[in-house]
Short mmCIF file of C-alpha atoms in Angstrom, two decimals:
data_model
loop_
_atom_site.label_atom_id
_atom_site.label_comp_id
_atom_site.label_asym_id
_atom_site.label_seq_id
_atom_site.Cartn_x
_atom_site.Cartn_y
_atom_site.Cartn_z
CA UNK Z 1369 10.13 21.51 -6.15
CA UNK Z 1370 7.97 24.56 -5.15
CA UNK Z 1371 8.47 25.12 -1.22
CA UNK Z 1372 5.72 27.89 -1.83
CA UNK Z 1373 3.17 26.42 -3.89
CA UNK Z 1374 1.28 23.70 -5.15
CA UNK Z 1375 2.47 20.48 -7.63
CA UNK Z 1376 0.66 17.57 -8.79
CA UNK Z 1377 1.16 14.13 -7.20
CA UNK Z 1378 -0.47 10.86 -7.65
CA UNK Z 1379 -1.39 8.15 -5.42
CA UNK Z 1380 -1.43 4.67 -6.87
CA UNK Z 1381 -2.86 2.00 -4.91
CA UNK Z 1382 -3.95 -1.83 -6.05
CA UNK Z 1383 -6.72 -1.99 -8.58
CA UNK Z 1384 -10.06 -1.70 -7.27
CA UNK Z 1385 -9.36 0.28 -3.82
CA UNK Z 1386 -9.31 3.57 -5.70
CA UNK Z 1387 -12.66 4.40 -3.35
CA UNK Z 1388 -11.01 3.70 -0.24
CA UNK Z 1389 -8.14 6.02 -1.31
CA UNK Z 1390 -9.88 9.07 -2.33
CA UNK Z 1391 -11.45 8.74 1.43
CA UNK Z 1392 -8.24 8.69 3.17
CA UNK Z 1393 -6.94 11.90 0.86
CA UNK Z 1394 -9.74 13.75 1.95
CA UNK Z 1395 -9.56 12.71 5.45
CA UNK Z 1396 -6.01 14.63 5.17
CA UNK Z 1397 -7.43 17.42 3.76
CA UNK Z 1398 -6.62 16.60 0.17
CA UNK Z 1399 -9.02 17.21 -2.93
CA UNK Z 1400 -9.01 14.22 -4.78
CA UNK Z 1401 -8.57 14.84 -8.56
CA UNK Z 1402 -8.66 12.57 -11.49
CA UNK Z 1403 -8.67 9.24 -10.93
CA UNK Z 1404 -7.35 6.23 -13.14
CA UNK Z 1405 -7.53 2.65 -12.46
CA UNK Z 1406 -4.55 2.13 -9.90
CA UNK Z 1407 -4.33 5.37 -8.70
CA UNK Z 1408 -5.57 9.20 -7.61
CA UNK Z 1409 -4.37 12.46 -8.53
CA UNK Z 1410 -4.79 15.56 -6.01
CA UNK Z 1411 -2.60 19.08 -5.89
CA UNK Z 1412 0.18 18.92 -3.03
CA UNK Z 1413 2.22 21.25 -0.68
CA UNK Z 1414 4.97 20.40 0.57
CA UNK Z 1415 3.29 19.83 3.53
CA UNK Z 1416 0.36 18.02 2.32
CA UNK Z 1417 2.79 15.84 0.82
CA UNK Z 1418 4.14 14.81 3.72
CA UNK Z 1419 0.84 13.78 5.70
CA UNK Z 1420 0.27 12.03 2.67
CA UNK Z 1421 3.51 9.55 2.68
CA UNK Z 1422 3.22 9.35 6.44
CA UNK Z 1423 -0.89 9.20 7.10
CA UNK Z 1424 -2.02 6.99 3.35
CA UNK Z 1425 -2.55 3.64 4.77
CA UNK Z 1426 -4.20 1.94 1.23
CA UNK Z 1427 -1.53 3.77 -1.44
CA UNK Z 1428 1.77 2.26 -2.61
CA UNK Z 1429 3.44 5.08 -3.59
CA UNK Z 1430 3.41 9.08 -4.59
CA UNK Z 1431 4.65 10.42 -7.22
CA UNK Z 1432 5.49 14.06 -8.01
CA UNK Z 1433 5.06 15.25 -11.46
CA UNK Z 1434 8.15 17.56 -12.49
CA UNK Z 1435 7.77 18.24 -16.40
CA UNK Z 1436 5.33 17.08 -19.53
CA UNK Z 1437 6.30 17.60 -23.07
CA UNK Z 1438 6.09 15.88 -26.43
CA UNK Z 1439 9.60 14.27 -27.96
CA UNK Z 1440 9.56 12.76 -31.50
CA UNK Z 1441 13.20 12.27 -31.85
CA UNK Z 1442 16.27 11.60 -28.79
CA UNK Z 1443 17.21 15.45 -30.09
CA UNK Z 1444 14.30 16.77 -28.70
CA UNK Z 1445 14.27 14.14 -25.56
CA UNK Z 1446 17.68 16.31 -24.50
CA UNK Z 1447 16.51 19.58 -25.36
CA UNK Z 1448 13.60 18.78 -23.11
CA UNK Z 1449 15.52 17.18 -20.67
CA UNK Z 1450 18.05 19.63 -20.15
CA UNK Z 1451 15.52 22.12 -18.59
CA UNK Z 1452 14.32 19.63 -16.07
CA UNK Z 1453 15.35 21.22 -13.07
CA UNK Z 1454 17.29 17.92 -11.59
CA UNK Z 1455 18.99 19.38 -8.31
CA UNK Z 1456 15.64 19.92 -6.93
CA UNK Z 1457 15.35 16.53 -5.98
CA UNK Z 1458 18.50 14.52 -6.32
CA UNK Z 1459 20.43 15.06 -3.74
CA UNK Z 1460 24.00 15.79 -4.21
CA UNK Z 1461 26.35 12.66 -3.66
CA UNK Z 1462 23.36 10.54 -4.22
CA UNK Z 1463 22.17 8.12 -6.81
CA UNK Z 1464 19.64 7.87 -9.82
CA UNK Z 1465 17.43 5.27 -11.24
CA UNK Z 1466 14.93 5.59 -14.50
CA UNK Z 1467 12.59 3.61 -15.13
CA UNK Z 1468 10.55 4.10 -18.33
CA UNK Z 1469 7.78 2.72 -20.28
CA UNK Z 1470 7.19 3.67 -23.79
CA UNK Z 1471 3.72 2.81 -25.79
CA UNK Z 1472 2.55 3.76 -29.12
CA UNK Z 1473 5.21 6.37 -29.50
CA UNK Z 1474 8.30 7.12 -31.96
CA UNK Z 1475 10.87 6.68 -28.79
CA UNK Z 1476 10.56 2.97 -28.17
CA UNK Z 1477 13.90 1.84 -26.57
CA UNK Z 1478 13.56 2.41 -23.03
CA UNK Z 1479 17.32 1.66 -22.01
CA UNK Z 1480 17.91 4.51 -24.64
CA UNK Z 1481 15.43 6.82 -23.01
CA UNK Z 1482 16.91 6.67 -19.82
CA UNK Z 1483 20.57 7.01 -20.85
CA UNK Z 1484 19.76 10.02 -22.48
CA UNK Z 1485 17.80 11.37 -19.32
CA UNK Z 1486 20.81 9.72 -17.29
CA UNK Z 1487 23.13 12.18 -18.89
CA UNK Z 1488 21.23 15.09 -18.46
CA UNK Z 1489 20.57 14.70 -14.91
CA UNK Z 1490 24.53 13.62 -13.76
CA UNK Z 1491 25.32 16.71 -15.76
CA UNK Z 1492 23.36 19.11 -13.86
CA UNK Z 1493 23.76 17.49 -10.30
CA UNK Z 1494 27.40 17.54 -8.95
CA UNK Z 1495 28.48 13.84 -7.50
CA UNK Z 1496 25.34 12.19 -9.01
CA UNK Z 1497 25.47 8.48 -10.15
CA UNK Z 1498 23.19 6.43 -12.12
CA UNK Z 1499 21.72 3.17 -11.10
CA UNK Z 1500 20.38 0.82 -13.61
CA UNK Z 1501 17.80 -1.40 -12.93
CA UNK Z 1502 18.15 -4.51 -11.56
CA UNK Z 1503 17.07 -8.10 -12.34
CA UNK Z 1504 13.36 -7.85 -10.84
CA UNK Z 1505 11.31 -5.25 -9.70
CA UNK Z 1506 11.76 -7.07 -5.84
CA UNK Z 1507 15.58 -6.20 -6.33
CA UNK Z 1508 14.53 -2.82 -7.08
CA UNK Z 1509 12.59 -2.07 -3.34
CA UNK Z 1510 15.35 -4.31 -1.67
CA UNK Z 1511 17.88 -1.60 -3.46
CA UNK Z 1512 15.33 1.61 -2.39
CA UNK Z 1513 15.62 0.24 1.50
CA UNK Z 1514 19.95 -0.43 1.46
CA UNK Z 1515 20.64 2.75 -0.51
CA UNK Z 1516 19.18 5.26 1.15
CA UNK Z 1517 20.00 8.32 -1.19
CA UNK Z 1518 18.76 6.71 -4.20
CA UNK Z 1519 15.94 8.44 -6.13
CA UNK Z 1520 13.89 7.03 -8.64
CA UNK Z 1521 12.28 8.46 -11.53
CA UNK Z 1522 9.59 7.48 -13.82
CA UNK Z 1523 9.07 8.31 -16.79
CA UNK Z 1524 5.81 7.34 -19.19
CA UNK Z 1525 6.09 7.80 -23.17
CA UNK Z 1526 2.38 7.50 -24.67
CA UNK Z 1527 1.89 8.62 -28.07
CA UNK Z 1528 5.12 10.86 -27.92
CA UNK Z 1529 3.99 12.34 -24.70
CA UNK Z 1530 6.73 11.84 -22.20
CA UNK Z 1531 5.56 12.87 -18.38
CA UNK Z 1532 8.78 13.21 -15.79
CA UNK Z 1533 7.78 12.05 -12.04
CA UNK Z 1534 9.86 11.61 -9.11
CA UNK Z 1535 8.82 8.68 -6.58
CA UNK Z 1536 8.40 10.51 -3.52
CA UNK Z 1537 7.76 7.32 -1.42
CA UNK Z 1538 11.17 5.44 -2.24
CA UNK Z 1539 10.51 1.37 -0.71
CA UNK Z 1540 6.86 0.76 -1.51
CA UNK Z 1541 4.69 2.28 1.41
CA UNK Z 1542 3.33 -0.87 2.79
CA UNK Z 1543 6.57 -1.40 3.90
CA UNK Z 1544 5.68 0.00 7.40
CA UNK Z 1545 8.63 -1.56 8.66
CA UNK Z 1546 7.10 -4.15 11.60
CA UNK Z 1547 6.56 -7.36 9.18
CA UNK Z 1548 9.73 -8.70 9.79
CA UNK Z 1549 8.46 -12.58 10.60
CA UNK Z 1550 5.48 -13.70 8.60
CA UNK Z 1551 3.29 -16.96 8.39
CA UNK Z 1552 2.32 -18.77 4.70
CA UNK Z 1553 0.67 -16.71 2.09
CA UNK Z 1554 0.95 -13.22 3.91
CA UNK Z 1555 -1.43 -10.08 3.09
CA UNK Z 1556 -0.14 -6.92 2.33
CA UNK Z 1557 0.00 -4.06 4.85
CA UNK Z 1558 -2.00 -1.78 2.38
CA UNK Z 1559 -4.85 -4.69 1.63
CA UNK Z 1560 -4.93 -5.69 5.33
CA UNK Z 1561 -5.86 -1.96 6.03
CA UNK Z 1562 -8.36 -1.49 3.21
CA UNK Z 1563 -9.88 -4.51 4.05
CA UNK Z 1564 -10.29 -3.33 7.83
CA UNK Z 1565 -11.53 -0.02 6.28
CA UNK Z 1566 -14.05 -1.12 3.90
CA UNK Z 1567 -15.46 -2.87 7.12
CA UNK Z 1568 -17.32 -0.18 8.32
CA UNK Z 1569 -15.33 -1.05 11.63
CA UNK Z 1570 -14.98 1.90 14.48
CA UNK Z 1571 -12.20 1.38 16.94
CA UNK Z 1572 -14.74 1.02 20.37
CA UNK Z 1573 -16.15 -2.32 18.82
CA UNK Z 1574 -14.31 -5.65 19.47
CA UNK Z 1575 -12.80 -6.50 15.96
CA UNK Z 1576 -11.51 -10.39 15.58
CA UNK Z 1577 -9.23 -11.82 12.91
CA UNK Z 1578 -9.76 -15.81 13.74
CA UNK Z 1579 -7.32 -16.80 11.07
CA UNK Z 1580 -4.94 -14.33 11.66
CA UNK Z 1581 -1.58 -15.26 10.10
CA UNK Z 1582 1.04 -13.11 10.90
CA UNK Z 1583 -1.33 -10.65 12.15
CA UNK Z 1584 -1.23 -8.19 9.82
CA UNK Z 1585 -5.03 -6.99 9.78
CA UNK Z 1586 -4.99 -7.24 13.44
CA UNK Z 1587 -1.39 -5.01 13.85
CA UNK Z 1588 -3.17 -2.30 11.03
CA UNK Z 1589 -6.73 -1.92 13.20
CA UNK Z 1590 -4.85 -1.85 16.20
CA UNK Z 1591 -2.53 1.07 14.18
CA UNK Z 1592 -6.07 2.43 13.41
CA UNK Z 1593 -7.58 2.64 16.83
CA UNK Z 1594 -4.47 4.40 18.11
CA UNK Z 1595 -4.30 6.78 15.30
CA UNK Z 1596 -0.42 5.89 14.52
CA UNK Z 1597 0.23 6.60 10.94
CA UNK Z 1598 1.88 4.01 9.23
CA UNK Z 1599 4.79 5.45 7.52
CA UNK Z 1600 6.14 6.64 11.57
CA UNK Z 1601 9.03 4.31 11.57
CA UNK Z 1602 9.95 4.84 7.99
CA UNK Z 1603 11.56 7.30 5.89
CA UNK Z 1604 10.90 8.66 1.94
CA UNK Z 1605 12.45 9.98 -0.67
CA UNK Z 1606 11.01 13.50 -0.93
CA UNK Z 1607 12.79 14.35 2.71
CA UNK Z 1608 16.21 14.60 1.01
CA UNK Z 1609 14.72 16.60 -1.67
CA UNK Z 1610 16.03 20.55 -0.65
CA UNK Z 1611 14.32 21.86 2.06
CA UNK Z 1612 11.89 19.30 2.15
CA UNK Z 1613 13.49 17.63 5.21
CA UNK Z 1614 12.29 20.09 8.03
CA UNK Z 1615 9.11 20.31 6.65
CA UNK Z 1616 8.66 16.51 7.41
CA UNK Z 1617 10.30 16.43 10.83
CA UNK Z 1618 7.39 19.10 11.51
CA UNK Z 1619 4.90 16.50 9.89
CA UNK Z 1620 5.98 13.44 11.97
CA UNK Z 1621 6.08 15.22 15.17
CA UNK Z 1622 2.40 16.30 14.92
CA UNK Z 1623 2.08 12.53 13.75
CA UNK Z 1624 3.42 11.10 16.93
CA UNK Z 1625 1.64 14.02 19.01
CA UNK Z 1626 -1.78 13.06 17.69
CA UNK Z 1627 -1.23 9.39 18.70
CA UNK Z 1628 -3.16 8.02 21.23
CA UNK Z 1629 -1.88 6.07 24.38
CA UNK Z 1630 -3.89 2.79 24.19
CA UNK Z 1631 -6.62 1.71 21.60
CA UNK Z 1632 -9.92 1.77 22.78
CA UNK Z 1633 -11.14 -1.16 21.96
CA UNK Z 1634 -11.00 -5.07 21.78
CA UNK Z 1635 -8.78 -6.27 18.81
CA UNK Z 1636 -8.31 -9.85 18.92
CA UNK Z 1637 -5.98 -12.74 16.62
CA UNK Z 1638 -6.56 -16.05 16.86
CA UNK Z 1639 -4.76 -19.05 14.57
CA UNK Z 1640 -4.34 -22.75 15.14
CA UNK Z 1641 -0.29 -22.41 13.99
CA UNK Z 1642 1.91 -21.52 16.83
CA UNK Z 1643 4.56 -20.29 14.56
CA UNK Z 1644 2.09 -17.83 12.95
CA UNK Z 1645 1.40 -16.43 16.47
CA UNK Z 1646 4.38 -16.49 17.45
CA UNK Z 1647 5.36 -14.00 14.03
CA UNK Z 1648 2.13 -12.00 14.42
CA UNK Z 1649 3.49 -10.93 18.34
CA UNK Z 1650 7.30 -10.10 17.15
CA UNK Z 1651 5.42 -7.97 13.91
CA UNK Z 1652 2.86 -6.11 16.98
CA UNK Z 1653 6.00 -5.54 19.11
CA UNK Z 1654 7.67 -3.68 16.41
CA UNK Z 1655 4.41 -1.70 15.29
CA UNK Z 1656 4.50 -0.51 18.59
CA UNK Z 1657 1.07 -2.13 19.42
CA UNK Z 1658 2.10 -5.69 21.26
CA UNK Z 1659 -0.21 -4.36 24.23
CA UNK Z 1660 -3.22 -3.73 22.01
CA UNK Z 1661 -3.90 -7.04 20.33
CA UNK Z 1662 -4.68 -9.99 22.43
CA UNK Z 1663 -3.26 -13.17 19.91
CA UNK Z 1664 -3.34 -16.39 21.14
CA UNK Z 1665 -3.72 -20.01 19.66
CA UNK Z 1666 -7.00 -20.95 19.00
CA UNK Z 1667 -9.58 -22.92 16.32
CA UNK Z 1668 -12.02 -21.00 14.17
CA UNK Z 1669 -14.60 -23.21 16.35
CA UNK Z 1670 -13.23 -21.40 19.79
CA UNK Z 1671 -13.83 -17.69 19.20
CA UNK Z 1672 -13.49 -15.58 22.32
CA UNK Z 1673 -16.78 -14.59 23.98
CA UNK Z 1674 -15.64 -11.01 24.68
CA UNK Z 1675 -14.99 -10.84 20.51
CA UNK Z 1676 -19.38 -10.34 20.11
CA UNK Z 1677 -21.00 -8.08 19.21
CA UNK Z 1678 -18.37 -6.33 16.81
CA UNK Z 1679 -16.59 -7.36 13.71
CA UNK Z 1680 -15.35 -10.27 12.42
CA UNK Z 1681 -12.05 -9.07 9.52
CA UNK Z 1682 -10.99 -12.04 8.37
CA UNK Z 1683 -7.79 -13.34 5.00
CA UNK Z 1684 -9.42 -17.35 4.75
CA UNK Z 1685 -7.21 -19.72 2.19
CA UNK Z 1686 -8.63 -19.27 -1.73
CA UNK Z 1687 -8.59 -22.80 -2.66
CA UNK Z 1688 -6.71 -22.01 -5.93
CA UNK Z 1689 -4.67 -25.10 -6.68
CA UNK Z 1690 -6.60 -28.39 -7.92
CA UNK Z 1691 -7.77 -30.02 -5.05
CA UNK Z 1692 -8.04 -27.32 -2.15
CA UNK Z 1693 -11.51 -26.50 -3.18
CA UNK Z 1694 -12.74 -29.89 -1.07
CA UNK Z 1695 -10.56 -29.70 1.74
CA UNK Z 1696 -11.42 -25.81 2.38
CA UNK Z 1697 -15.11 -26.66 2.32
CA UNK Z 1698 -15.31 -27.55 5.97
CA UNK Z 1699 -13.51 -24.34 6.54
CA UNK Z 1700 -15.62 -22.17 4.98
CA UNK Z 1701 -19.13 -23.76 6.35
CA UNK Z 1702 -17.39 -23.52 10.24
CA UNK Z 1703 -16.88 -19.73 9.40
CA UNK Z 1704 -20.84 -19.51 8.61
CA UNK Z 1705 -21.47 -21.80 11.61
CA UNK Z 1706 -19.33 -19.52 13.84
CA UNK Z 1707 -21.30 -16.12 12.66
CA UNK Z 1708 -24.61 -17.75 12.80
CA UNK Z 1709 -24.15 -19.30 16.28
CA UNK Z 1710 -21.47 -17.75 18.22
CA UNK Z 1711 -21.85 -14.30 16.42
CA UNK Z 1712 -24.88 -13.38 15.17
CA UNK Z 1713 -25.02 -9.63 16.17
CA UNK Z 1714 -21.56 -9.53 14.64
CA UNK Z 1715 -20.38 -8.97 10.69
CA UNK Z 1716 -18.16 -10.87 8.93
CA UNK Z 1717 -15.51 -9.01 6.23
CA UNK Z 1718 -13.24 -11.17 4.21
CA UNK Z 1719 -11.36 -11.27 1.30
CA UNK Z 1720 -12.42 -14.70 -1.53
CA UNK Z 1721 -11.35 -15.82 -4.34
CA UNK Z 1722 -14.10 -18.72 -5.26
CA UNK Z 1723 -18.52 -17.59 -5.07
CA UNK Z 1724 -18.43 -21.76 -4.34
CA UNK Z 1725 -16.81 -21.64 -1.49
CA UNK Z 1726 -18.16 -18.87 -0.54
CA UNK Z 1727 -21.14 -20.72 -0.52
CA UNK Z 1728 -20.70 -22.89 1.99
CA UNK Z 1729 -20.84 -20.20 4.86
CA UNK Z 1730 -24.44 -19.68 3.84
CA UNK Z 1731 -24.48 -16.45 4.61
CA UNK Z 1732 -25.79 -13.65 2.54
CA UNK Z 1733 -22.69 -11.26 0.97
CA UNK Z 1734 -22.63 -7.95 -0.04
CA UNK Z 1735 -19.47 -7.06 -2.32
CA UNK Z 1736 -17.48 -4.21 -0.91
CA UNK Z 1737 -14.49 -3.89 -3.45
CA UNK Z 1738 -12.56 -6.34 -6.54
CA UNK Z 1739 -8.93 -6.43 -6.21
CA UNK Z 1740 -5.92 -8.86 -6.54
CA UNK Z 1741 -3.81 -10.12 -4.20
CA UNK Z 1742 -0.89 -11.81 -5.19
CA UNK Z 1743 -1.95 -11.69 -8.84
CA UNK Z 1744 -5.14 -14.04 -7.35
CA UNK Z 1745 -8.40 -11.69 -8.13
CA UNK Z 1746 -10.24 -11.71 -5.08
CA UNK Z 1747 -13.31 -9.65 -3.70
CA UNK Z 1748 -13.92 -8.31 -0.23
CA UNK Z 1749 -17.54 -9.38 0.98
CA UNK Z 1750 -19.36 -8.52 4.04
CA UNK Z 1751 -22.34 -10.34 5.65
CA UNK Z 1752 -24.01 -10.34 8.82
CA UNK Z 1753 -24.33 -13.66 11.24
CA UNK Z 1754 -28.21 -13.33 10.84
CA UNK Z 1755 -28.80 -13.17 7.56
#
């Protein structure tokens, strides 16, 4: 990797928060490049690298691009591959995993791609193993978080093109590290955020999550309004790459110098399950933001007074299986109820998967973004408690 100079990376996020991405990459002082569904490119340092993987709160990994060339034939593949310059960034003694995709292209077999790539690596880099994939790609994180020196690679055949990338990030990057205990059908740490995000929220407004699960969108405003990064308690691949490692130690501590000592403003969780408040504390103690978050038990009919004016950032249940739809109804008109009466200088954000439901809140929505979560498409909607 070039200490001195530039390289291109790309940041893939969830479909459909591309927008949200490209902000935070400029925010960091990025120029966001081309942009795909899933995902942004944008020119790197070393350093810019590293605010990336440790500031991105809505990406799910970085890549690095290290070579591009066209192979017809496995002949070529190793002539190619031999000039990859592997000890850049697998680390001696460490360990090496390919994983490949091939489309439209003369080299189909992808375990033959990546024994061919396998060789050429381990024979440039002195103590290097190779990992083969495991039995699902959840095996695969679970492996990046108990072996420490692994590095991944990935490598995309299309139409004979083969592009070489190393996976900067190593475990996926919403894996901030505090969701330890979680309540039923959690939300990702990167959703959670984009969803608090696309809320137009600013840290010195009361924000209330009254179904709050594990607390996830709670713990990532609260992360917001402090200015901790999320990747503080976590390490990445790219640190063990050569001479990469000081140059993130000099990231972080800038990081941590730039956080502030309390948030500013209200941030409150509220959920009629005991055992989900009792997660979504033991997740804000280890974010490092238990004193910032007030979350307490609670029905969506007994919001806090000192929650209005401000914004309401809420995950409600989809109603996907037969029969929910009816017995979520009642849920979804109390939400309505609650802005209209309780809230009405307030705005409501929330991620849906069913315009019926919706509905019932009879409130007026505004779509902010279309995504998935947990392979349910959902949208995020704002509306306001007068509509």
């Amino acid at each position: 990797m070039p200490l001195g100079g530039t390289f291109t990376a790309f940041a893939s996020t969830t479909p459909g928060l591309e927008t949200i991405l490209a902000g935070e990459l400029a925010a960091i002082g990025a120029v966001p490049g081309r942009a795909e569904p899933g995902g942004i490119e944008f020119d790197a340092t070393p350093s810019l690298l590293a605010r990336a993987l440790l500031s991105l709160r809505t990406a799910h990994r970085i890549t690095v691009r290290l070579a591009t060339f066209h192979a017809r034939t496995f002949g070529e593949l190793e002539r190619h591959a031999a000039t990859v310059p592997w000890t850049e960034f697998v680390a001696k003694g460490g360990a090496v995993h390919f994983r490949v995709t091939s489309k439209k292209s003369k080299l189909y077999h992808q375990d033959a791609i990546a024994e061919r790539l396998e060789r050429a690596a381990l024979s440039a880099s002195s103590g290097v193993t190779a990992v083969r994939a495991p039995s699902s790609a959840e095996a695969m994180e679970e492996d990046l978080e108990r072996v420490p020196a692994m590095q991944r690679i990935v490598i995309r055949v299309m139409r004979d093109a083969v592009t070489l990338s190393a996976d900067a990030s190593g475990a996926l990057l919403h894996r901030r590290g505090y969701r330890q205990a979680v309540a039923k059908a959690p939300l990702r740490e990167t959703l959670a955020a984009a969803l608090v995000i696309a809320s137009g929220w600013h840290p010195e407004v009361p924000l209330l999550d009254p179904l709050c699960g594990s607390g996830t969108i709670a713990i990532e405003a609260a992360m917001i309004a402090r200015r901790m990064v999320p990747g503080r308690a976590r390490r990445f691949a790219a640190e063990r790459w050569p001479g990469f490692g000081p140059i993130f130690e000099i990231a972080r501590r800038e990081a941590l110098a730039a956080e502030l000592a309390a948030a500013s403003s209200v941030i409150i969780g509220r959920d009629r399950d005991a055992g989900a408040i009792d997660a979504a504390r033991s997740n804000a103690e280890r974010a490092g933001v238990a004193a910032d978050v007030n979350f307490g038990l609670g029905a969506l009919s007994a919001t806090p007074d000192d929650a209005a004016p401000g914004y309401v950032v809420t995950n409600p249940p989809y109603g996907t299986r037969i029969g929910e739809r009816a017995k979520l109804r009642d849920l979804y008109a109390t939400i309505g109820q609650l802005m209209r009466a309780r809230l009405p200088r307030s705005s409501l954000t929330m991620l849906t998967a069913d315009r019926v439901l919706e509905g019932h809140t009879a409130l007026a929505f505004d779509e902010l973004f279309r995504t998935t979560n947990g392979g349910i498409p959902v949208h995020a909607v704002r509306a306001f408690g007068r509509s």
